[in-house]
Short mmCIF file of C-alpha atoms in Angstrom, two decimals:
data_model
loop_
_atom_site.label_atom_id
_atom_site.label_comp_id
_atom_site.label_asym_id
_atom_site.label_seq_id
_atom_site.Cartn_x
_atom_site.Cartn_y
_atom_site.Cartn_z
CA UNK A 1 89.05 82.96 72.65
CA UNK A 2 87.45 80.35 70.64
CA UNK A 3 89.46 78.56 68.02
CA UNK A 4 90.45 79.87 65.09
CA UNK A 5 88.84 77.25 62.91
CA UNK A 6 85.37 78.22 62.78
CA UNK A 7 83.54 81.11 62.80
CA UNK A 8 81.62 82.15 65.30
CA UNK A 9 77.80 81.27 65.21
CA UNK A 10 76.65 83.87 67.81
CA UNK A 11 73.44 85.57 67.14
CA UNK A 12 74.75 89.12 66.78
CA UNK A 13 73.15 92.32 66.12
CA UNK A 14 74.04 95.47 65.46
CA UNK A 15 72.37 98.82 65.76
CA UNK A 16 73.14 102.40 64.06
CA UNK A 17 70.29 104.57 65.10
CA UNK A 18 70.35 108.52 64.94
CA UNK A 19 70.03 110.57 68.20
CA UNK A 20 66.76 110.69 69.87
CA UNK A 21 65.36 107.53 67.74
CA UNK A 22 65.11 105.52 71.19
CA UNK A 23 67.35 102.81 68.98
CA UNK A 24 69.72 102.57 71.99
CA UNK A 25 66.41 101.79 74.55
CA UNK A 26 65.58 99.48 71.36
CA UNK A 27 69.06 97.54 71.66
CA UNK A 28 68.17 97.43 75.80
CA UNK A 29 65.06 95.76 75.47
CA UNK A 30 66.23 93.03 73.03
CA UNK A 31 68.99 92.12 74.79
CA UNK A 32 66.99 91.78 78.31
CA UNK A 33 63.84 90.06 76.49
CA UNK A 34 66.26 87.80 74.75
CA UNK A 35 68.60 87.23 77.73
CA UNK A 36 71.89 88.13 75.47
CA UNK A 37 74.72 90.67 75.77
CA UNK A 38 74.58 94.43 75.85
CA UNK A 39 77.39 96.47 74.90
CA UNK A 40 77.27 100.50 73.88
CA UNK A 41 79.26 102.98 73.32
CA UNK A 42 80.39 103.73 76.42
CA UNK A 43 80.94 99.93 77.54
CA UNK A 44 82.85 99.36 74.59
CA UNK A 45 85.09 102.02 75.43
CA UNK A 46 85.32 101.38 79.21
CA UNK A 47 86.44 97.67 78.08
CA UNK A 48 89.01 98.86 75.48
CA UNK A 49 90.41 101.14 78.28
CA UNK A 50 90.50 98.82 80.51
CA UNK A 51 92.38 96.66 78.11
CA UNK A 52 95.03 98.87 76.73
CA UNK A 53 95.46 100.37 80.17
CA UNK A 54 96.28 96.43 81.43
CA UNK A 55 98.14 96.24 78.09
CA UNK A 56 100.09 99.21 79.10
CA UNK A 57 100.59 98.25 82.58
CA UNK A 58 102.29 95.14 81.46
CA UNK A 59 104.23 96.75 78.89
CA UNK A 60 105.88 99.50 81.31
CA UNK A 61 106.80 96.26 84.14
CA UNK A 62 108.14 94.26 81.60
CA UNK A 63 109.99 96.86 79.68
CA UNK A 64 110.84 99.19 82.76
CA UNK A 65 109.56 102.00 81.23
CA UNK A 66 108.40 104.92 84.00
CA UNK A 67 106.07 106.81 81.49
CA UNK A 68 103.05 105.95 79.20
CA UNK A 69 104.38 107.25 75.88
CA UNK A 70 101.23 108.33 74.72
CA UNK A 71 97.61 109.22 76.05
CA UNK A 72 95.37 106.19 76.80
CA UNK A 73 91.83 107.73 75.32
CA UNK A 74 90.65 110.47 73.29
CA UNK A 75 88.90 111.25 76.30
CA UNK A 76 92.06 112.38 77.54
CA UNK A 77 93.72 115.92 76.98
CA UNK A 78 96.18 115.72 74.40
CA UNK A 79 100.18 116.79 75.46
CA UNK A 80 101.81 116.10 72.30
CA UNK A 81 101.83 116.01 68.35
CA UNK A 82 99.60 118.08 65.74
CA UNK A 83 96.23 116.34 63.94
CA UNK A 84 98.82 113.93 62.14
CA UNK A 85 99.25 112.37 65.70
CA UNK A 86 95.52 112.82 66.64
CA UNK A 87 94.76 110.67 63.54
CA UNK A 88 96.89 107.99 64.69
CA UNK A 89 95.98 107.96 68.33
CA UNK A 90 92.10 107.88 67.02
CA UNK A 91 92.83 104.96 64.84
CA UNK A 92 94.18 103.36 67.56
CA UNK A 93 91.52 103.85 69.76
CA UNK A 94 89.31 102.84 66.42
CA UNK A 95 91.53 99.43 66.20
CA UNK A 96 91.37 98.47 70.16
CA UNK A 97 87.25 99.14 69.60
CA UNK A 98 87.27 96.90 67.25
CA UNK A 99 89.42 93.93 69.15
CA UNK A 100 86.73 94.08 71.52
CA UNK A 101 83.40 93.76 69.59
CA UNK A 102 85.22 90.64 67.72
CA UNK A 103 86.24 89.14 70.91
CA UNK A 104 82.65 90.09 72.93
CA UNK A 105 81.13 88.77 69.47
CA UNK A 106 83.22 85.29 69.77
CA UNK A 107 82.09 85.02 73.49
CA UNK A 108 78.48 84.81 73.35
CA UNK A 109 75.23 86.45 71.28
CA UNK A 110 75.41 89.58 71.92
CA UNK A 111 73.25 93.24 70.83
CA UNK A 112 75.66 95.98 70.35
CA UNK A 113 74.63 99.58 69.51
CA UNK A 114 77.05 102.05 67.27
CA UNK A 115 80.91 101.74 66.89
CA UNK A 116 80.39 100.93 63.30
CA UNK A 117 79.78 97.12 64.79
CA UNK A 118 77.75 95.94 61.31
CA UNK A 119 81.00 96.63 59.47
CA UNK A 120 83.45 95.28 61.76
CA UNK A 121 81.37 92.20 62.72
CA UNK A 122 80.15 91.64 58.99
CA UNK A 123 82.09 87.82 58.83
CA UNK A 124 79.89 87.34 61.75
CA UNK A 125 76.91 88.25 59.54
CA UNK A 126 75.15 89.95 62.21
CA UNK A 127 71.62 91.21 62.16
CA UNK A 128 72.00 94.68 60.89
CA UNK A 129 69.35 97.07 62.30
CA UNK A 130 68.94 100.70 61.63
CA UNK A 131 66.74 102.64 64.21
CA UNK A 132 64.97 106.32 63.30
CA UNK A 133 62.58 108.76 63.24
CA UNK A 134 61.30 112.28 62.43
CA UNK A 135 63.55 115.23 63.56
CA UNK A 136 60.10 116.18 65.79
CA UNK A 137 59.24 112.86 67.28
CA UNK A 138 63.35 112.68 68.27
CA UNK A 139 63.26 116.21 69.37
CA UNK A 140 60.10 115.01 71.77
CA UNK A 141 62.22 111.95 72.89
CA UNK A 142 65.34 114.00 74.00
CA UNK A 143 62.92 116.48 76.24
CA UNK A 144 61.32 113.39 77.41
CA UNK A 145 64.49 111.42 78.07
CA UNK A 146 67.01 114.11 79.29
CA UNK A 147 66.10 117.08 81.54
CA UNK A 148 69.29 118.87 80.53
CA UNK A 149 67.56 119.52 77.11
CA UNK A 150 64.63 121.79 79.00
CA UNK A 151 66.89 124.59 78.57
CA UNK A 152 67.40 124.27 74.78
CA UNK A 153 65.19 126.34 72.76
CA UNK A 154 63.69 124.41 69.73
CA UNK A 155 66.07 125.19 67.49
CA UNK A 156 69.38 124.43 69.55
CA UNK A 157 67.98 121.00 70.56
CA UNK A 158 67.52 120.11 66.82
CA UNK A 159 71.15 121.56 66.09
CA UNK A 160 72.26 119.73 68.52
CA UNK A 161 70.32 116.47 67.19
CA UNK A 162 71.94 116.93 63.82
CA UNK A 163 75.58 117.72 65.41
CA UNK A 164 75.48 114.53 66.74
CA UNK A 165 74.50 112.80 63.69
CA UNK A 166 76.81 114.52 61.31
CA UNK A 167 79.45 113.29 63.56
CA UNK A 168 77.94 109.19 63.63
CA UNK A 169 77.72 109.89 59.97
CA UNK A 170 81.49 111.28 59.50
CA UNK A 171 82.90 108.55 62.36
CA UNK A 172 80.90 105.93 60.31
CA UNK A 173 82.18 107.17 56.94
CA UNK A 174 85.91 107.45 57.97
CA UNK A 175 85.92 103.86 59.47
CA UNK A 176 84.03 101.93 56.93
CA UNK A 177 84.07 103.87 53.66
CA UNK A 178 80.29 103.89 53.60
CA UNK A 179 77.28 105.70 54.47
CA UNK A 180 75.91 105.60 57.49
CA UNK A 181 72.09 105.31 57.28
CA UNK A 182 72.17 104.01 53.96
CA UNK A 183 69.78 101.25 53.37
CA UNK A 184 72.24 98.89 51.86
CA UNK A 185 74.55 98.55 54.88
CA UNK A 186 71.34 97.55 56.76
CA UNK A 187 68.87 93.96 57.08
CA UNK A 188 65.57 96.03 58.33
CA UNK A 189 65.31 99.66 59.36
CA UNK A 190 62.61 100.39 61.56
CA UNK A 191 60.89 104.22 61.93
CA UNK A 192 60.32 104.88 65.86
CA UNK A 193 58.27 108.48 64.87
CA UNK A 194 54.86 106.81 65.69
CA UNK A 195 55.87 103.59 67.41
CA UNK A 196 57.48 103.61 70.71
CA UNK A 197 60.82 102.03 71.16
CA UNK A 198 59.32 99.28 73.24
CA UNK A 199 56.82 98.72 70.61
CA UNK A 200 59.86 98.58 68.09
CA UNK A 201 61.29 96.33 70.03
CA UNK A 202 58.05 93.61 70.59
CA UNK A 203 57.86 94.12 66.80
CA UNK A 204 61.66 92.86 66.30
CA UNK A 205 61.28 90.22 68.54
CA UNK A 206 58.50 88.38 66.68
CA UNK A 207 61.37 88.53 64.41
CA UNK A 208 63.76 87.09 66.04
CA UNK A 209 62.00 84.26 68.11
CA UNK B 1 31.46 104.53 49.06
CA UNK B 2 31.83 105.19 52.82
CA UNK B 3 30.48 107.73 54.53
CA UNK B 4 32.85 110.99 54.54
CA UNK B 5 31.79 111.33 57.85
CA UNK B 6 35.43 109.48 58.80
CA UNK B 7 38.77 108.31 57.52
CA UNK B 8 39.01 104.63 56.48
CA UNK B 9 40.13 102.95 59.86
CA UNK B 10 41.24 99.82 57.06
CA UNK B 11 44.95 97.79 57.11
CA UNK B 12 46.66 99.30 54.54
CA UNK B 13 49.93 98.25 53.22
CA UNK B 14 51.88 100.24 50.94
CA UNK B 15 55.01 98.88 49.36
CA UNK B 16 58.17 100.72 47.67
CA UNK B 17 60.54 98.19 45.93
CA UNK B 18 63.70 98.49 43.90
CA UNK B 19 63.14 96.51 41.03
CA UNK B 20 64.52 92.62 41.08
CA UNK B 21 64.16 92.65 44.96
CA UNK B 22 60.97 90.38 45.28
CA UNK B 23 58.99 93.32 46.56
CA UNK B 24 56.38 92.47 44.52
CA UNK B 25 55.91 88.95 45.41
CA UNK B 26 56.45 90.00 49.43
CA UNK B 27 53.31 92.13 48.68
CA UNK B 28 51.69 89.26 47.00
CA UNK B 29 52.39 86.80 49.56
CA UNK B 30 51.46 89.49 52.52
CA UNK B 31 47.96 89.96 50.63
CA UNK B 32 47.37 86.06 50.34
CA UNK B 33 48.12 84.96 54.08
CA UNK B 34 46.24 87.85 55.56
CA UNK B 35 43.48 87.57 53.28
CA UNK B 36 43.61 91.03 51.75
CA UNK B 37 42.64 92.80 48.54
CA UNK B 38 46.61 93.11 46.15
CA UNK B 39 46.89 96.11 44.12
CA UNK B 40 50.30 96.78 41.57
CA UNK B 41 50.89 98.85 38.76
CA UNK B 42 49.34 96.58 36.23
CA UNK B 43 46.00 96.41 38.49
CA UNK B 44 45.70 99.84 39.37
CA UNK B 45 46.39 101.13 35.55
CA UNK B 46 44.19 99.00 34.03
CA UNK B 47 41.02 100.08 36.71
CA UNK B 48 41.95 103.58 36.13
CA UNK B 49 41.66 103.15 32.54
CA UNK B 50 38.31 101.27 32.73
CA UNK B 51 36.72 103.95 34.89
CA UNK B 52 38.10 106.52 32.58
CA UNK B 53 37.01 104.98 29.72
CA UNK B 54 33.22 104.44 31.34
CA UNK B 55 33.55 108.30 31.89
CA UNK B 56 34.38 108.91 28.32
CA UNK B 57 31.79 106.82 27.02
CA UNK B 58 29.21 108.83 29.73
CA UNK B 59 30.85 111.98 28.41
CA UNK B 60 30.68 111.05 24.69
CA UNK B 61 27.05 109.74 25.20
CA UNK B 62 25.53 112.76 27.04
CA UNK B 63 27.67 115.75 24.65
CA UNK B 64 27.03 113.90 21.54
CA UNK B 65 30.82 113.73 20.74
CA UNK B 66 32.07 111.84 18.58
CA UNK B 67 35.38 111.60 19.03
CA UNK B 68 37.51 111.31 21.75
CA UNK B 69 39.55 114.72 22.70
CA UNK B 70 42.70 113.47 24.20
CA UNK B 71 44.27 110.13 24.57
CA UNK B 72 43.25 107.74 27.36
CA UNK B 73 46.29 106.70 28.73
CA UNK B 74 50.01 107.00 28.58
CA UNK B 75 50.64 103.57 26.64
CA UNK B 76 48.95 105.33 23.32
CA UNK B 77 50.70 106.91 20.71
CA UNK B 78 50.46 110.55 21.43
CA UNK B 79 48.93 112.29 18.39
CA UNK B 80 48.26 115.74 19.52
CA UNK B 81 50.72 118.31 21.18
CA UNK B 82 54.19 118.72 22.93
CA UNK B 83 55.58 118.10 25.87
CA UNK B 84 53.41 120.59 27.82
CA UNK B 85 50.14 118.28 26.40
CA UNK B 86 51.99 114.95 27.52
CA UNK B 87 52.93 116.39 31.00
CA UNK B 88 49.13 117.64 31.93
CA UNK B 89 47.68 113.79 30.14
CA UNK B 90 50.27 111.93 32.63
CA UNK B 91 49.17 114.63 35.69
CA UNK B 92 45.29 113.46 34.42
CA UNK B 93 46.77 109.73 34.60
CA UNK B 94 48.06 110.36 38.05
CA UNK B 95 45.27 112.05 39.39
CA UNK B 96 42.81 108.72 38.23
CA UNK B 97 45.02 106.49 39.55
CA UNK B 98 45.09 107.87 43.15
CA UNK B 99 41.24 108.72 42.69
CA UNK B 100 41.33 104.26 42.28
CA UNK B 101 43.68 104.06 44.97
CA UNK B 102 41.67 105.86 47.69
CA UNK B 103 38.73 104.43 46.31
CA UNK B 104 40.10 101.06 47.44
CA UNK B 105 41.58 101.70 50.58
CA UNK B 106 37.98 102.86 51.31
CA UNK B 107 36.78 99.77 50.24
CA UNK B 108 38.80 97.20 52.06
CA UNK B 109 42.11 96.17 53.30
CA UNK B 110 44.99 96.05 51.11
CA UNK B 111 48.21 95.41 50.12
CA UNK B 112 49.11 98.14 47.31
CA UNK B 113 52.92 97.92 45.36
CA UNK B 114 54.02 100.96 43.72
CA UNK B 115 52.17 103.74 42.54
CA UNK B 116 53.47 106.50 45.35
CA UNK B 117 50.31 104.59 47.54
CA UNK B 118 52.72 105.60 50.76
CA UNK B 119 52.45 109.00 49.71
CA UNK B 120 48.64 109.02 48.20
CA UNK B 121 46.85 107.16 51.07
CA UNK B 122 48.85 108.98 53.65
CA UNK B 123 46.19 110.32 55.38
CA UNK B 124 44.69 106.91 55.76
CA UNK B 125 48.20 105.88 57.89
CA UNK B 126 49.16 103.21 55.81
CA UNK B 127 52.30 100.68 57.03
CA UNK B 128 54.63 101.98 54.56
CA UNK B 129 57.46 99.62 53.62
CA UNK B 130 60.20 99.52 51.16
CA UNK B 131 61.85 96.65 49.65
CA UNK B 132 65.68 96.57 48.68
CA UNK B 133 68.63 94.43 47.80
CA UNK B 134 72.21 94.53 46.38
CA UNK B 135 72.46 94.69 43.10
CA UNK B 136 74.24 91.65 42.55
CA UNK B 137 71.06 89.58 44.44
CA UNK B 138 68.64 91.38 42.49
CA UNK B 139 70.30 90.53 38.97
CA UNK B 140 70.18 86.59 39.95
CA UNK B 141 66.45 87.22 41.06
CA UNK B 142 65.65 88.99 37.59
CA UNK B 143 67.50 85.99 35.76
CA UNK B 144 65.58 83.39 37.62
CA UNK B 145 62.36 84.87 36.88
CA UNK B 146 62.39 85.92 33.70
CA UNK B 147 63.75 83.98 30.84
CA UNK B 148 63.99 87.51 27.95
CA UNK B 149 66.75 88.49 30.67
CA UNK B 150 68.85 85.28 29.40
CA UNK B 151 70.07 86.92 26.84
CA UNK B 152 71.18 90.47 28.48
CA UNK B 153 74.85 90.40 29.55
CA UNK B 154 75.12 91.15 33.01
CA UNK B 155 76.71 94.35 31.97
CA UNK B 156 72.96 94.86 30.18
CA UNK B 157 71.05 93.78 33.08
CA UNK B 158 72.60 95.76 35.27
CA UNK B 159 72.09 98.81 33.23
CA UNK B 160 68.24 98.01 32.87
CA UNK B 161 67.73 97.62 36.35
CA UNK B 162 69.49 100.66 36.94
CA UNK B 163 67.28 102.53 34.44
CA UNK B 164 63.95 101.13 36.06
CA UNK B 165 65.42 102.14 39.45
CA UNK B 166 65.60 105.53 38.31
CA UNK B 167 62.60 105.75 36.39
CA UNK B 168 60.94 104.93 39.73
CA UNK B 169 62.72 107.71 41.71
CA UNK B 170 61.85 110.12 38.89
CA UNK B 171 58.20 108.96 39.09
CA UNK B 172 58.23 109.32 43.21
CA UNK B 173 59.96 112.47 43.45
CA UNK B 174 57.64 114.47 40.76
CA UNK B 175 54.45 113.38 42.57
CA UNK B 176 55.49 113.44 45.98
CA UNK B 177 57.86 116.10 46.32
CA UNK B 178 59.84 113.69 47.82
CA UNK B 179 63.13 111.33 47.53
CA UNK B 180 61.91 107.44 46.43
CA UNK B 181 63.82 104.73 48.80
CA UNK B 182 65.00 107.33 51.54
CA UNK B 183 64.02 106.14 55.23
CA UNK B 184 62.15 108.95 56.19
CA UNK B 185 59.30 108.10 53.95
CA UNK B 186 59.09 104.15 54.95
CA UNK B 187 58.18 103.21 58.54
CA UNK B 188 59.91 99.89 57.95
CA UNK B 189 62.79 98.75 55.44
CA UNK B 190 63.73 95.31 54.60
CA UNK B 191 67.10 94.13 52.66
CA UNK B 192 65.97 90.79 50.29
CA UNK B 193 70.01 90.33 49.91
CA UNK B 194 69.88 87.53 51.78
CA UNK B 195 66.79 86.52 52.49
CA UNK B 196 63.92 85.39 49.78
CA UNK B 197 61.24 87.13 49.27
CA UNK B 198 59.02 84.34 51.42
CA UNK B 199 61.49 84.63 54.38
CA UNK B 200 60.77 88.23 54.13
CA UNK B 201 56.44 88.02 54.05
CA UNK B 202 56.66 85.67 56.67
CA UNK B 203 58.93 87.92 58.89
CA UNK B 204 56.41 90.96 58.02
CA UNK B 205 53.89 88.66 58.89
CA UNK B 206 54.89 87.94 62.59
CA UNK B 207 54.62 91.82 62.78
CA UNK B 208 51.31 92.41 61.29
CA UNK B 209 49.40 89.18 63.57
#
């Protein structure tokens, strides 16, 4: 951890994108081309795991206690409490997300793609990007991408695409009070329906360099 | 005239602005470095109503009228007919304008603000963007460039902007069918909050070179 004096002058950005937009092969390709960070989803959550499960560990040793008192993830099954106690364990999960962008963010320039990291970041004033594109040019991405999605018909793959959005849009809302795609809460947004991801990505590095 | 044999292969640049963002002068600037015809509201009205009135003096000339049946354009005083006759002479103003703005695509490369050119010339695939900042940016943007808004409170400014805003949107959404500002209809979106409009041509630059 740096010192508290200053803040810190890593390059950051940030990327909301909706499903199938390629924003996440976007965030990739800028962080390889500009030799920075990459954290997701899924590596910000593996982290904060990590962390509160060492956080835990040290917890139960130094206060002898022989059970976790309550579930680590959401990925876990739940064995206790009603929404009230899903809302908190969420939140938590929300909080110990957060703990980790600002600490990855302190540590060195960085790209990071969803978990609302524009808001939670925005004293770092990060580069806020926004990545989309036509329901059909996504819908062609997601058949291109994942072979799972041969077995959708047309119409479940774009339910599916919007499911997924709806809930980026309601996690964005509940965290940050705003909207999520809204041009405001965004520096440049950047339409992938007849540019390729990579191409996206050349474009925002002329930007960057 | 081209030939109709094929679509105008020229760089065209449509641009979509919120008013006190700079969009105007990004347009301006993008037109000047690349070396490219500029076409705004002001431009594209006032050809429109040239070419018109050369038609009307044809028309008057070969029929023998002597008066003209209908006004020109919208800026008159109306002195025939209701609200019916004022929506079909703005539909007539419309339809000249985007008979002007295809005219110049045709002609040459350009950099075209306003006037729904994203949504006229989009058969010619023009790079659509749109041009946005927060409102409190775009108030000390109006104030710096134009001394009548000295006297508006900032209450007052904020209310005109407002009411230009939405006049745009109107405009947009009753000849396009569509929504003014949302992503979908912009391949690229740029936030002037805190950048100048400059910063902003020269970043758009680095994309178009």
């Amino acid at each position: 951890m740096r010192e508290a004096t200053g803040r810190s002058m890593n390059r950051i950005i940030t990327i909301g994108r909706e499903f199938g937009s390629g924003g996440r092969e976007v965030g990739k390709r800028l962080s390889e081309a500009l030799g920075i960070a990459y954290y997701d989803r899924e590596i910000v959550e593996e982290i904060a795991k990590r962390t509160q499960l060492a956080e835990e560990y040290v917890h139960q040793i130094v206060e002898h206690q022989p059970k976790l008192q309550y579930p680590i993830t959401i990925g876990h099954t739940l064995h206790a409490g009603g929404s009230d106690y899903l809302l908190r364990q969420q939140a938590a999960v929300f909080a110990e997300q957060a703990t980790v962008l600002r600490e990855m963010a302190e540590k060195s320039d960085c790209v990071i793609v969803g978990r609302c990291a524009d808001y939670i970041l925005r004293e770092s004033a990060p580069l806020r990007l926004f990545v989309y594109a036509d329901m059909e040019a996504r819908m062609a991405r997601c058949r291109e991408k994942a072979p799972e999605a041969e077995e959708l018909t047309d119409r479940q793959l774009r339910r599916r695409i919007r499911e997924v959005d709806r809930h980026r849009a309601r996690y964005y809302t509940y965290y940050t009070g705003k909207t999520w795609g809204a041009r405001e809460n965004y520096d440049l947004a950047i339409n992938t329906t007849s540019i390729s991801p990579k191409e996206a990505a050349e474009m925002l590095l002329h930007l960057l360099r």
